[in-house]
mmCIF file of C-alpha atoms in Angstrom:
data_model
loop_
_atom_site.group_PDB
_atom_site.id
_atom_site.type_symbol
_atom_site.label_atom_id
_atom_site.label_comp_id
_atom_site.label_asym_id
_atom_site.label_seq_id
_atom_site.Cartn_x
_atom_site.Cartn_y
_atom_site.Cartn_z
ATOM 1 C CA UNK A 441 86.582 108.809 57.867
ATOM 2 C CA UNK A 442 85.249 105.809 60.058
ATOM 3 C CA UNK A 443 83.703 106.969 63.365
ATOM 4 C CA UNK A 444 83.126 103.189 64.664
ATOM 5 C CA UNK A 445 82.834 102.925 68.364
ATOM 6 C CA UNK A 446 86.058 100.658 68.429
ATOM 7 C CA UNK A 447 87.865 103.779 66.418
ATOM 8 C CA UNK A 448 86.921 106.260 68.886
ATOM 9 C CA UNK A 449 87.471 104.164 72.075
ATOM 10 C CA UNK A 450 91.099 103.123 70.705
ATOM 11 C CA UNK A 451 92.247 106.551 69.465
ATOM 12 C CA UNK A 452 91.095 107.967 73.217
ATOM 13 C CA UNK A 453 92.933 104.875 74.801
ATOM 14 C CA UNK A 454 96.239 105.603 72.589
ATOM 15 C CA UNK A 455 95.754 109.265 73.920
ATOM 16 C CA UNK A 456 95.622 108.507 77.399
ATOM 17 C CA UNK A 457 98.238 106.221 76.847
ATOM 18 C CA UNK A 458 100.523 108.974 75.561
ATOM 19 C CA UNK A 459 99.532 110.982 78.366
ATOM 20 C CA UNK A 460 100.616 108.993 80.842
ATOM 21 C CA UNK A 461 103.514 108.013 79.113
ATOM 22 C CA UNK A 462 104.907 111.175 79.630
ATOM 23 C CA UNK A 463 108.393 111.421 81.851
ATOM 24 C CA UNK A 464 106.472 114.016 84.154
ATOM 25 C CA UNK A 465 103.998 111.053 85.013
ATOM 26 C CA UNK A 466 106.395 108.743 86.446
ATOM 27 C CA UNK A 467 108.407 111.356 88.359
ATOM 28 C CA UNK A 468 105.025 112.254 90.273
ATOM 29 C CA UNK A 469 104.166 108.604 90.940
ATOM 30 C CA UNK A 470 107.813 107.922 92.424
ATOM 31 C CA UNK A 471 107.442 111.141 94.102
ATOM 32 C CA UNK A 472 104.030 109.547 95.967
ATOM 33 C CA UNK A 473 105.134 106.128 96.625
ATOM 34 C CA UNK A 474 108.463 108.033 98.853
ATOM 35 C CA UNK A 475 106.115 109.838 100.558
ATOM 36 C CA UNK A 476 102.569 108.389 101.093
ATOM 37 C CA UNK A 477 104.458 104.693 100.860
ATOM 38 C CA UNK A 478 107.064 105.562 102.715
ATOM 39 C CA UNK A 479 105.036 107.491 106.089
ATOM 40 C CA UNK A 480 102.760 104.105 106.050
ATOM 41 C CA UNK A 481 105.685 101.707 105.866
ATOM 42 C CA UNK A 482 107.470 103.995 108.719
ATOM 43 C CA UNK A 483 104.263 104.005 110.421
ATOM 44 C CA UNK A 484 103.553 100.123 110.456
ATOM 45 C CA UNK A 485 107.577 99.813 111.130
ATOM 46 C CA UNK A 486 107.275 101.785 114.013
ATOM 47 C CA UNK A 487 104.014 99.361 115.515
ATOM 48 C CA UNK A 488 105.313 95.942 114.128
ATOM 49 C CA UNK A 489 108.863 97.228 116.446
ATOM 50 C CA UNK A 490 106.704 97.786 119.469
ATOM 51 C CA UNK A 491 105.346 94.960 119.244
ATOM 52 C CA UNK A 492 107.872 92.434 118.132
ATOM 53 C CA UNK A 493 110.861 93.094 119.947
ATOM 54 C CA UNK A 494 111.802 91.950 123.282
ATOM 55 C CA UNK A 495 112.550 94.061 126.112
ATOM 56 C CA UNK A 496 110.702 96.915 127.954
ATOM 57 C CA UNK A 497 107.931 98.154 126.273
ATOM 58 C CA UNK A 498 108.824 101.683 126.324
ATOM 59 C CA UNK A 499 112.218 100.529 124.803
ATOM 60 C CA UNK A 500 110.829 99.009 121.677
ATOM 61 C CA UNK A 501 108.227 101.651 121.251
ATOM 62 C CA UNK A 502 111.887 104.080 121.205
ATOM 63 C CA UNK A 503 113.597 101.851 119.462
ATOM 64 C CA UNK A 504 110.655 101.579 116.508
ATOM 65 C CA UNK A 505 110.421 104.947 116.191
ATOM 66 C CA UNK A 506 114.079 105.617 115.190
ATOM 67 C CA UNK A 507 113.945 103.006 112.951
ATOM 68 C CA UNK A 508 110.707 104.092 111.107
ATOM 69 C CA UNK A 509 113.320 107.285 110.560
ATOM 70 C CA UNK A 510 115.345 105.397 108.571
ATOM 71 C CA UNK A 511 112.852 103.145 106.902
ATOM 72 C CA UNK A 512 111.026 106.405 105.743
ATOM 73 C CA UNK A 513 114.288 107.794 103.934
ATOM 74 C CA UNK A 514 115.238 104.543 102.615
ATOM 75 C CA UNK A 515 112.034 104.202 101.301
ATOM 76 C CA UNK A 516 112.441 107.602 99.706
ATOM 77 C CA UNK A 517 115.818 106.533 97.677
ATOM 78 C CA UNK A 518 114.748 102.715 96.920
ATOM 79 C CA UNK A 519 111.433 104.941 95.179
ATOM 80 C CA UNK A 520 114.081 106.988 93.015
ATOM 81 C CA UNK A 521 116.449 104.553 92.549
ATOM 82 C CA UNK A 522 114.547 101.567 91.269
ATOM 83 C CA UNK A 523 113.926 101.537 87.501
ATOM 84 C CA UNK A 524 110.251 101.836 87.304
ATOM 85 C CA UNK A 525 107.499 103.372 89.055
ATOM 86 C CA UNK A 526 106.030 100.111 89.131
ATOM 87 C CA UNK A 527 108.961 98.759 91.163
ATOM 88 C CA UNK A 528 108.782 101.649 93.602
ATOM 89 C CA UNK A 529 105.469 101.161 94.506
ATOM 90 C CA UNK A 530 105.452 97.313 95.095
ATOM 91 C CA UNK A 531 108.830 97.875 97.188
ATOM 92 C CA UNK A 532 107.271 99.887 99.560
ATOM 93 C CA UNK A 533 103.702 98.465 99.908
ATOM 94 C CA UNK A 534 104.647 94.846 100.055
ATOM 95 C CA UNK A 535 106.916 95.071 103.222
ATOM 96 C CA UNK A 536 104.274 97.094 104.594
ATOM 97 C CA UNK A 537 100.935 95.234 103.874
ATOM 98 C CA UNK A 538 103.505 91.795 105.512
ATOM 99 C CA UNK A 539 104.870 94.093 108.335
ATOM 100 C CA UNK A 540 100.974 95.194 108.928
ATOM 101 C CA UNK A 541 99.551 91.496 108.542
ATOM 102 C CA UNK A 542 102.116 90.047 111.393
ATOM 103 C CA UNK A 543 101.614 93.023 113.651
ATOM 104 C CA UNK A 544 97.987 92.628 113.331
ATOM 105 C CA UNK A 545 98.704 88.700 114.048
ATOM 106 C CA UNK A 546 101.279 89.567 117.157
ATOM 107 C CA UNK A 547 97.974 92.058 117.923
ATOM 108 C CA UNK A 548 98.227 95.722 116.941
ATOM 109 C CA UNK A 549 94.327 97.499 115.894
ATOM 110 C CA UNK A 550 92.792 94.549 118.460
#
């Protein structure tokens, strides 16, 4: 039996590999992304609103707050209904790292 380094290092790989490939794995990972993805894009929702729309300020604080309640759930089926984990996960971040760089731009966290 050959105990090379390269041996050992690609049997643990193809074990981790199987590990994660597991259907448990990917339920978790969606399961994440709807709610630690989902609270952050609500959250920067909620500030990019406030600061983007016209009106009253107290107005489009109210008015970005109900729809971060939306965004949140929607986030929540777009991470179960896309067909990778992958795909859940870049859904929800990218909106919110663009949401977070124009709010910061429009300036939010000055």
């Amino acid at each position: 039996m050959d105990r090379s380094p390269t041996t050992a290092s690609t049997t643990a790989s193809t074990r981790l590999a199987t590990f994660f490939a597991r259907p448990g794995w990917g339920v978790f990972s969606r399961s994440m992304a709807a709610i630690l993805g989902g609270y952050a894009l609500a959250a920067v929702t909620s500030v990019f609103c406030a600061l983007a729309l016209p009106g009253a300020r107290g107005q489009s604080v109210l008015t970005g707050m109900l729809l971060a309640i939306v965004v949140c759930a929607c986030a929540a089926l777009w991470a179960f209904a896309t067909r990778t984990a992958l795909r859940a996960w870049i859904g929800i971040l990218l909106p919110t790292v663009v949401m977070a760089a124009v709010a910061r731009a429009l300036g939010a966290w000055a």
